[in-house]
Tab-separated table of C-alpha atoms in Angstrom:
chain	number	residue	atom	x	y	z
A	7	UNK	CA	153.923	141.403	84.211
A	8	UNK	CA	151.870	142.398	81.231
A	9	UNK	CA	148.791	143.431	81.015
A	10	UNK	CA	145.750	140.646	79.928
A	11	UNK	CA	142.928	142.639	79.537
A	12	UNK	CA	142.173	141.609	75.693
A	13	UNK	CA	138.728	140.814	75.174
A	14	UNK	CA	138.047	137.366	74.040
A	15	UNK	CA	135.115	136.824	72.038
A	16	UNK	CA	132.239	135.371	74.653
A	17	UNK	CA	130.699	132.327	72.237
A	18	UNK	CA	126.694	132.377	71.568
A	19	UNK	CA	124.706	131.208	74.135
A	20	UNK	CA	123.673	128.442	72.580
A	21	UNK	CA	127.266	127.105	72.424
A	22	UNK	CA	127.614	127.634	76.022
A	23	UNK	CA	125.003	125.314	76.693
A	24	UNK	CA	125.520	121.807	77.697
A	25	UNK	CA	126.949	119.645	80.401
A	26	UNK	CA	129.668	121.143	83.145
A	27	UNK	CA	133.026	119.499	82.136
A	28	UNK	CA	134.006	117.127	85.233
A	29	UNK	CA	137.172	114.908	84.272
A	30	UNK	CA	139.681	115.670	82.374
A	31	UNK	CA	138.811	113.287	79.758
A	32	UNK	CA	135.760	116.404	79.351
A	33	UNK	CA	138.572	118.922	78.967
A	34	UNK	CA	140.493	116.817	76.433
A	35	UNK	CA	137.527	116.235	74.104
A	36	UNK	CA	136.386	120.094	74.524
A	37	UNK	CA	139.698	120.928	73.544
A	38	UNK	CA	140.569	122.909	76.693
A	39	UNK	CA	143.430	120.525	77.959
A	40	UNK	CA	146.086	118.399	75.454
A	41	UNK	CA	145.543	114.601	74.831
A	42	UNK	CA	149.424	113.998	76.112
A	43	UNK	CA	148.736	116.063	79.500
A	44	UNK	CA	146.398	113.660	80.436
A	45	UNK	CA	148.954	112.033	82.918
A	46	UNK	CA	149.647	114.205	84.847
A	47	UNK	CA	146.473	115.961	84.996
A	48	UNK	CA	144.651	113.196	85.962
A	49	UNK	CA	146.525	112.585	89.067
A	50	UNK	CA	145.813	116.045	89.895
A	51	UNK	CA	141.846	115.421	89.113
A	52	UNK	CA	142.102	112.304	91.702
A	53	UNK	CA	143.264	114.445	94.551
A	54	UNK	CA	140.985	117.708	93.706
A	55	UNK	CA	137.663	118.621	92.175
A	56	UNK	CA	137.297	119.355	88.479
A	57	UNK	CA	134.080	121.194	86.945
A	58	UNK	CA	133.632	123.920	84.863
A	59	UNK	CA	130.535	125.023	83.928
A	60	UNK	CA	129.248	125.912	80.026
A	61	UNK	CA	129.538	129.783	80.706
A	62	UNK	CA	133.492	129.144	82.163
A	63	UNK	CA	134.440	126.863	79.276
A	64	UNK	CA	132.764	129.031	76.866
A	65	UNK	CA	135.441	131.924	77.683
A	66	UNK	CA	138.278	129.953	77.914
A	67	UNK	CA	140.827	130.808	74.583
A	68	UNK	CA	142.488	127.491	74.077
A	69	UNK	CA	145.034	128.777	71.870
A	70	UNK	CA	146.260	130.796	74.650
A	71	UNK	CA	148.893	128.888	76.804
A	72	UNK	CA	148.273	131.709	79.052
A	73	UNK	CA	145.052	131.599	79.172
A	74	UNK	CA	143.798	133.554	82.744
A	75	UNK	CA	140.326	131.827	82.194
A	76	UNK	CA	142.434	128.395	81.824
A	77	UNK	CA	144.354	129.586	84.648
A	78	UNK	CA	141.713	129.811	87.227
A	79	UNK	CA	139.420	126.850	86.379
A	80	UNK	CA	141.205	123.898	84.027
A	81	UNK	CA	143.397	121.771	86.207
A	82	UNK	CA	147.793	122.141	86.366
A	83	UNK	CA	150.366	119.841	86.855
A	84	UNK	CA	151.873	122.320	89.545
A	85	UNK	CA	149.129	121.498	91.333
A	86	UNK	CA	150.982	118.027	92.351
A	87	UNK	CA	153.470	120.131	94.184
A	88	UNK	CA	153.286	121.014	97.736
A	89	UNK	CA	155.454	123.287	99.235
A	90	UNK	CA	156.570	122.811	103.376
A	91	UNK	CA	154.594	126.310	104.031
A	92	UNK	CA	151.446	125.244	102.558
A	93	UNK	CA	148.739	123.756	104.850
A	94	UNK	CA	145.775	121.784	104.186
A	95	UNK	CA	143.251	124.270	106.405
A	96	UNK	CA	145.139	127.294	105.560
A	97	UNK	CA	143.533	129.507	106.974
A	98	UNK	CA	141.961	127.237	110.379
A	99	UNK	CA	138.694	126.804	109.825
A	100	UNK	CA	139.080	123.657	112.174
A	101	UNK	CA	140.531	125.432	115.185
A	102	UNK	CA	137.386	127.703	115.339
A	103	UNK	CA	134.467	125.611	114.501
A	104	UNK	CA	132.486	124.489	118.037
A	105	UNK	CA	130.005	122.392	115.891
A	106	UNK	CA	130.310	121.134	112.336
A	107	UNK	CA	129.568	123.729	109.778
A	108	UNK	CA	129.686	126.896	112.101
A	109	UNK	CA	133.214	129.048	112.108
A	110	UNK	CA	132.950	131.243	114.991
A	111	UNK	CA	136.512	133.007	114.541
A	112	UNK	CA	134.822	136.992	115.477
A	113	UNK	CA	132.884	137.455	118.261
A	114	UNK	CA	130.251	139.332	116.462
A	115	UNK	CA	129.999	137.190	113.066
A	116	UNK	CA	130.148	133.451	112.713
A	117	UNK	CA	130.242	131.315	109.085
A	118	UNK	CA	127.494	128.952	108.045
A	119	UNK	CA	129.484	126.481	105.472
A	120	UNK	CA	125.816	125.161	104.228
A	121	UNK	CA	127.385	122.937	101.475
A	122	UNK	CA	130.938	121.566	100.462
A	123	UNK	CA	130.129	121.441	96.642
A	124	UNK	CA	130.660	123.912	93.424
A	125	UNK	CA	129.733	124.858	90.390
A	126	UNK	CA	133.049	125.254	89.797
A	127	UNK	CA	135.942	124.351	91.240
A	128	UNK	CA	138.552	127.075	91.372
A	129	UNK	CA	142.568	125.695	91.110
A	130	UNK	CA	143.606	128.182	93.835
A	131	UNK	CA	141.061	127.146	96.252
A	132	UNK	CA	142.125	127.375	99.769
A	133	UNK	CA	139.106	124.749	101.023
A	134	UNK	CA	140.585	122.419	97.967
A	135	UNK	CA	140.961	119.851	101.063
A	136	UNK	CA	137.599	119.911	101.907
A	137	UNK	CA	135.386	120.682	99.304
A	138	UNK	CA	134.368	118.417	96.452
A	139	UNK	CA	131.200	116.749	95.010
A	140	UNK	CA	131.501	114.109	98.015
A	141	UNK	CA	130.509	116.409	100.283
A	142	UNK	CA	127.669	116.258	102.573
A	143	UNK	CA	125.161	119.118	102.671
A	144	UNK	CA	124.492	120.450	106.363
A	145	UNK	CA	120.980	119.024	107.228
A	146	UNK	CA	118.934	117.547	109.377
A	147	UNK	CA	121.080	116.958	113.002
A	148	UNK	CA	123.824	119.040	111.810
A	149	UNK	CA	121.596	121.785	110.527
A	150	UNK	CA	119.723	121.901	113.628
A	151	UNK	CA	122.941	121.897	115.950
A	152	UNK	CA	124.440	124.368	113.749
A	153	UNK	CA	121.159	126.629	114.701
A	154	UNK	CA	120.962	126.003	118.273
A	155	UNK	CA	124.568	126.879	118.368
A	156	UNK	CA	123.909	130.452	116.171
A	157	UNK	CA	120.635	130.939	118.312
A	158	UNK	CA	122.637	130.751	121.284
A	159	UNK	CA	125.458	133.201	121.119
A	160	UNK	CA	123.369	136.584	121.219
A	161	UNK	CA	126.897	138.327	120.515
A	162	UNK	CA	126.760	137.176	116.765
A	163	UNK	CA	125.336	139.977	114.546
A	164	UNK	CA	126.343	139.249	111.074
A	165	UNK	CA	125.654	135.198	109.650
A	166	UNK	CA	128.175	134.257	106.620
A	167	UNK	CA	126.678	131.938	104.669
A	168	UNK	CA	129.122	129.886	102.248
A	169	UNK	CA	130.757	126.173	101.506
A	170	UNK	CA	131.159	125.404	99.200
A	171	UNK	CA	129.531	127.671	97.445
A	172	UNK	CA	125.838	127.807	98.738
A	173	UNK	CA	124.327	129.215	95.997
A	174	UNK	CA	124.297	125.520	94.177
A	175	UNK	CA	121.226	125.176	96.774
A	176	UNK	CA	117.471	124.834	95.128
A	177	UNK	CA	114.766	128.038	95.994
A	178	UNK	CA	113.172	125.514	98.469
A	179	UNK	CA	116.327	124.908	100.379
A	180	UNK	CA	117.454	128.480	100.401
A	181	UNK	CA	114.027	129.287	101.457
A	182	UNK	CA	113.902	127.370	104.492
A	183	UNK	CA	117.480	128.492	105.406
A	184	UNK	CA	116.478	132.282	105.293
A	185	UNK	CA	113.155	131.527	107.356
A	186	UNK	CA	115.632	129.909	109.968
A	187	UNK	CA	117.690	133.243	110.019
A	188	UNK	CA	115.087	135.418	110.084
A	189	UNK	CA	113.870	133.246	113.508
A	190	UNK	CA	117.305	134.720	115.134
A	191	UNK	CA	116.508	138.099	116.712
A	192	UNK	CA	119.738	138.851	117.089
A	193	UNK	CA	121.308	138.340	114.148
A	194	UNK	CA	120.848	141.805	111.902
A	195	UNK	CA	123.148	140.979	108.862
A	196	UNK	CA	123.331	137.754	106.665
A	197	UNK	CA	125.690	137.363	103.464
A	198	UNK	CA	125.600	135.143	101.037
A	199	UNK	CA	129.698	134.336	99.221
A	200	UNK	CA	129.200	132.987	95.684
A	201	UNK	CA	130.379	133.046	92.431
A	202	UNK	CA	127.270	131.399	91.028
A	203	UNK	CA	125.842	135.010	89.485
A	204	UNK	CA	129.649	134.686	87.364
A	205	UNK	CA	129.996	131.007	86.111
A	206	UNK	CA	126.627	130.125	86.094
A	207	UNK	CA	124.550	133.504	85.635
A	208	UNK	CA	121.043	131.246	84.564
A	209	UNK	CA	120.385	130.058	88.043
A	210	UNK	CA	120.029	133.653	89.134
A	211	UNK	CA	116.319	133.977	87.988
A	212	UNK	CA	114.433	137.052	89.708
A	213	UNK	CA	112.693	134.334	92.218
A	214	UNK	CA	115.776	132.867	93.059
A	215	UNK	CA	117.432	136.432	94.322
A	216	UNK	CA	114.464	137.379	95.886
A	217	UNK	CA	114.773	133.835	97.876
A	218	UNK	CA	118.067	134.857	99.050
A	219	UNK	CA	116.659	137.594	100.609
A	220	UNK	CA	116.289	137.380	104.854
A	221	UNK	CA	113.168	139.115	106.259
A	222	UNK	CA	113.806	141.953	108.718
A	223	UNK	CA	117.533	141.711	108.031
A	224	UNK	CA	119.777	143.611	105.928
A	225	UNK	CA	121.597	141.186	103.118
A	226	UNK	CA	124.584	141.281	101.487
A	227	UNK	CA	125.819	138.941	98.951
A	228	UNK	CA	129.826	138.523	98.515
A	229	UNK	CA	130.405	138.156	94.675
A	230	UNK	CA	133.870	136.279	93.926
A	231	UNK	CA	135.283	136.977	90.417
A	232	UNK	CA	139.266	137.410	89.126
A	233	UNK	CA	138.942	138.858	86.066
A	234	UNK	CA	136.809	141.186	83.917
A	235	UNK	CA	136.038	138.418	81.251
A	236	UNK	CA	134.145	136.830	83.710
A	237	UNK	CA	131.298	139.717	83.429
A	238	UNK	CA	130.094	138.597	80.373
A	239	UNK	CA	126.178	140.114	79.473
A	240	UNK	CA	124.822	136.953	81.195
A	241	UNK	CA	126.544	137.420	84.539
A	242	UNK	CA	125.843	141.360	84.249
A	243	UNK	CA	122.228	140.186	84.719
A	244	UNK	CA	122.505	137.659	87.281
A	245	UNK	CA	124.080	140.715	89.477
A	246	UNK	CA	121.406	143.307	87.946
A	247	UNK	CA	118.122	141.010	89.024
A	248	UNK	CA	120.697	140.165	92.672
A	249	UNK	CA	120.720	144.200	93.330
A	250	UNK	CA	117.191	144.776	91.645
A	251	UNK	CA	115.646	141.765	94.470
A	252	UNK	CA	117.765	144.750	97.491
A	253	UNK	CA	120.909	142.803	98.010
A	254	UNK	CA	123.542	145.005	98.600
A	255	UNK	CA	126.613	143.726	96.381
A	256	UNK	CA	130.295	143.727	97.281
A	257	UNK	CA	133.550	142.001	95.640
A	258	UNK	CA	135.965	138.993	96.612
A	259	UNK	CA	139.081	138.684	94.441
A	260	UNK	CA	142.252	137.025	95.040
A	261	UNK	CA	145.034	138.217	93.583
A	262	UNK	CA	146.321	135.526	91.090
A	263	UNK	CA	149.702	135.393	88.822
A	264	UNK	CA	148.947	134.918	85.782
A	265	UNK	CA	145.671	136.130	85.863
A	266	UNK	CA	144.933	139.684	87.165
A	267	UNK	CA	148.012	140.817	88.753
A	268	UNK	CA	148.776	144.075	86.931
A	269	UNK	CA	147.897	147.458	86.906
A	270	UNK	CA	145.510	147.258	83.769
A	271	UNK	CA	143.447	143.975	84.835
A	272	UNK	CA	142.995	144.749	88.152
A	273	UNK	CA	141.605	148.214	87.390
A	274	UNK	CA	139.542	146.920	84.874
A	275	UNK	CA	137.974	144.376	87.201
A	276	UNK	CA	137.577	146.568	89.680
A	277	UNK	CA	135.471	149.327	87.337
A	278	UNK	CA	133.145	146.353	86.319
A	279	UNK	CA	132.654	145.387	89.991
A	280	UNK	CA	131.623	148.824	90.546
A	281	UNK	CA	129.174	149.729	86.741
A	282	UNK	CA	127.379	146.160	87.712
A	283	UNK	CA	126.567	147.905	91.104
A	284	UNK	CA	129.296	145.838	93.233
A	285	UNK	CA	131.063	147.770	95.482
A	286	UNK	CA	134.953	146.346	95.920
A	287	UNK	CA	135.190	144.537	99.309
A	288	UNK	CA	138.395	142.229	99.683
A	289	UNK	CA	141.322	141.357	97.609
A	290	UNK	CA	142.883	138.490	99.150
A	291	UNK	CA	146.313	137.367	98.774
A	292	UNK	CA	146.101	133.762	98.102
A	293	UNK	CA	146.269	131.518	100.960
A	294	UNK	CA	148.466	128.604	101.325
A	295	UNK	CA	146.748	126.497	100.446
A	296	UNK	CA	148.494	123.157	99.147
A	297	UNK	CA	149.795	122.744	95.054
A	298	UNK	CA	149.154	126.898	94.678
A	299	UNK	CA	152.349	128.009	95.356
A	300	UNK	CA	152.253	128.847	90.950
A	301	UNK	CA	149.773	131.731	91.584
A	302	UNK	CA	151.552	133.301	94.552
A	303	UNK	CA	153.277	136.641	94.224
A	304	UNK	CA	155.078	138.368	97.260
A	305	UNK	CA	153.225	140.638	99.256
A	306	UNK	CA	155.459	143.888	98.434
A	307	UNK	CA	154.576	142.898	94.764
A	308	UNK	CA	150.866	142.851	96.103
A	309	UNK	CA	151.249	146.129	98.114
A	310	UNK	CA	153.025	147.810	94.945
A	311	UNK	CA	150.117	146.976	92.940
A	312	UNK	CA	147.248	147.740	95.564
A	313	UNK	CA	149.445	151.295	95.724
A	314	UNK	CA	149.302	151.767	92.066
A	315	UNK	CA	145.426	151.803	92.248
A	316	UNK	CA	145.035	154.537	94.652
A	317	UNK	CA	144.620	158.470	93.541
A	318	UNK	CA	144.204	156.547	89.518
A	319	UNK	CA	140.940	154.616	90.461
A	320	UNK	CA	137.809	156.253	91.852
A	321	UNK	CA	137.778	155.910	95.213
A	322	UNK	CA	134.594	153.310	94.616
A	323	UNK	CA	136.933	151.165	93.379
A	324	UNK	CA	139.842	150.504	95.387
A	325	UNK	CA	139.541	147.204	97.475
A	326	UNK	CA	140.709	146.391	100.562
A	327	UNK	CA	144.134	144.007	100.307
A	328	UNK	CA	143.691	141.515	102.988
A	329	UNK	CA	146.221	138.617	104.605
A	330	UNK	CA	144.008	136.107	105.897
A	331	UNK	CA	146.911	134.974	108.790
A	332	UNK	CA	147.820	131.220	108.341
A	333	UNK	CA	146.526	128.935	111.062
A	334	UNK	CA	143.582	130.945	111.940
A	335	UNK	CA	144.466	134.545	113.897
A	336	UNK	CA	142.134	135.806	111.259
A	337	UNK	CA	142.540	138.898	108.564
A	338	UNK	CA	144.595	141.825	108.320
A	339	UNK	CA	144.648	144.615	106.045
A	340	UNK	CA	148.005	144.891	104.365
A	341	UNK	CA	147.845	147.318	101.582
A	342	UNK	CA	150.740	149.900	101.319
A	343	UNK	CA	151.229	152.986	103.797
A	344	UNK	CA	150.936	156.569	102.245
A	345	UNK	CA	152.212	158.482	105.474
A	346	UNK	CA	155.047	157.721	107.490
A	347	UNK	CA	157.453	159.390	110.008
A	348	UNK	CA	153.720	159.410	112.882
A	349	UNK	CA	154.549	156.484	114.951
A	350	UNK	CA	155.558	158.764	118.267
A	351	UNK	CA	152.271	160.671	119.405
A	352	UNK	CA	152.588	164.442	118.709
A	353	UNK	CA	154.778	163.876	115.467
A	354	UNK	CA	153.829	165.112	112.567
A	355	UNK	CA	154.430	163.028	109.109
A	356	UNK	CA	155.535	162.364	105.683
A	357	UNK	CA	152.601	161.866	102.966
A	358	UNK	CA	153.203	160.581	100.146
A	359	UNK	CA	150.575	161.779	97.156
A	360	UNK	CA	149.475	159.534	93.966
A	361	UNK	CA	152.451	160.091	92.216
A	362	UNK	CA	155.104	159.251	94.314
A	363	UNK	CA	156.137	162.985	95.843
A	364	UNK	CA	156.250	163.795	99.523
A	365	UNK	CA	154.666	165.874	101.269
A	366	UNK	CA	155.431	167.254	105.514
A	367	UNK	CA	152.612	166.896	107.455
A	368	UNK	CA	152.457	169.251	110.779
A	369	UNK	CA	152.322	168.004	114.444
A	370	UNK	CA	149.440	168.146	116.262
């Protein structure tokens, strides 16, 4: 697949202004989607969320068919079609939450899904089921069982908190969540998963990150972005004043046809991850989710591409390619193998260097 690493011209600020685009009649007058794909497309916008926010419309090139902007964020008419392998909690959220809006699938980490809305609302998303403007926040009851279930279980160490995304959350809100985790003695590590900082950079003012921030625990904040147009200078700050407030940064990605599976886009989005002070954390293969079976690629093509990173990428920059097992057994690493011929103990090996040569390896 060639590469798409061209750089589009980000428009002014002041163009990217405005209301989020929510229906497709939004897209059609924007000139992101084609007045006779409105069919089709608006079946797909009455079983899944559209939005896209000023700063993701304002990079999309609509004279590209192949837009990976378009790609990620404007609604498909693939998107009708469900395959027999895809599954509407992909990964089984459902067979490891014990109260609503706690996933509990580690014994030392559990999820806090604070919110079931987005900014955006990502055409690959394996929560597509679930998540929507509909949704119901986690408060009051729910919050408070959610809690008493977290304060309970002194085994859980790390808190997740996502959605939804939760970053859509006011200061105020955020603010009483974090007082709540910094109540749990136990708990040592809280994340935050987002792509606010990327598609809508201006909610990340300096109070806002330090808000995120849980006293007397470390914090990490998961930053989800697909391609390296999405760090335009606005988002670049967002994750500046985010690592500037002491969040320590790390990646999501998933890897997407169509829009960063090759060599040259998935280096360049890793190198950005890492000059905006974002170490690379996962790169998911997508899930199977249903009506995404367009953006899958086979795992060897995955593993062939993770490969092609390693010993041509600072080692800063190379992610972690993870299978996130569908049903719910949880994630695996499954990037390639560089030594083989060491399964018996006592054997030596055969490594295999950055460009493809072998190399014997001794027995111990």
């Amino acid at each position: 697949m060639s590469a798409r690493v061209s750089v589009f011209p980000v428009r002014p600020a002041a163009e990217a202004e405005g209301a989020s685009l929510r229906n497709v009649d939004a897209l059609v007058e924007r000139g992101l989607v084609a007045a006779e794909a409105r069919a089709p497309l608006d079946a797909v916008a009455r079983r899944y969320a559209v939005s896209l926010t000023p700063a993701v419309a304002a990079l999309i090139d609509p004279s590209d068919p192949a837009d990976p902007m378009a790609r990620q964020f404007v609604p498909d008419a693939a998107e009708l079609v469900t395959a027999p392998e895809e599954l509407a909690d992909p990964i089984g959220d459902a067979a490891h939450s014990p109260v609503e809006g706690v996933v509990h699938r580690y014994p030392d980490r559990a999820l806090l899904k604070l919110v079931h809305a987005c900014p955006v609302y990502c055409r690959f998303c394996f929560r597509r089921e679930m998540v929507g403007p509909g949704g119901d926040a986690l408060t009051g009851e729910k919050l408070d069982a959610a809690f008493a279930y977290l304060a309970a279980r002194k085994e859980i160490w790390e808190v997740v908190m996502t959605g939804g995304d939760p970053l859509i959350l006011s200061a105020r809100r955020v603010r009483e969540i974090t007082a709540r985790l910094a109540g749990l003695d136990h708990v040592k590590v809280t994340r935050w998963h987002t792509r606010v900082p990327m598609v809508q950079p201006e909610r990340i003012t300096a109070d806002y990150a330090r808000a995120l921030l849980v006293p007397g625990k470390a914090s990490y904040l998961a930053v989800h972005a697909n391609h390296p147009r999405e760090f335009t200078p606005a988002a670049r700050a967002a994750l500046a004043r985010l690592a500037d407030a002491g969040h320590v940064l790390i990646s999501q990605s998933v890897l997407l046809k169509g829009v960063n599976a090759d060599v040259a886009t998935l280096s360049a989005l890793m190198r950005a991850f890492v000059e905006n002070r974002v170490k690379p954390y996962y790169l998911h293969h997508p899930d199977l989710a249903p009506g995404t079976g367009h953006f899958r690629l086979s795992l060897a093509e995955g593993q062939a591409l993770v490969k092609s990173l390693r010993g041509h990428l600072s080692g800063l920059c190379q992610p972690t390619y993870i299978l996130d097992i569908p049903g719910g057994a949880g994630k695996i690493p499954v990037g390639p193998a560089f030594l083989s011929g060491c399964e018996t103990p006592g054997s030596g090996g055969v490594a295999e260097d950055r460009d493809g040569r072998l190399h014997a390896y001794p027995p111990a």
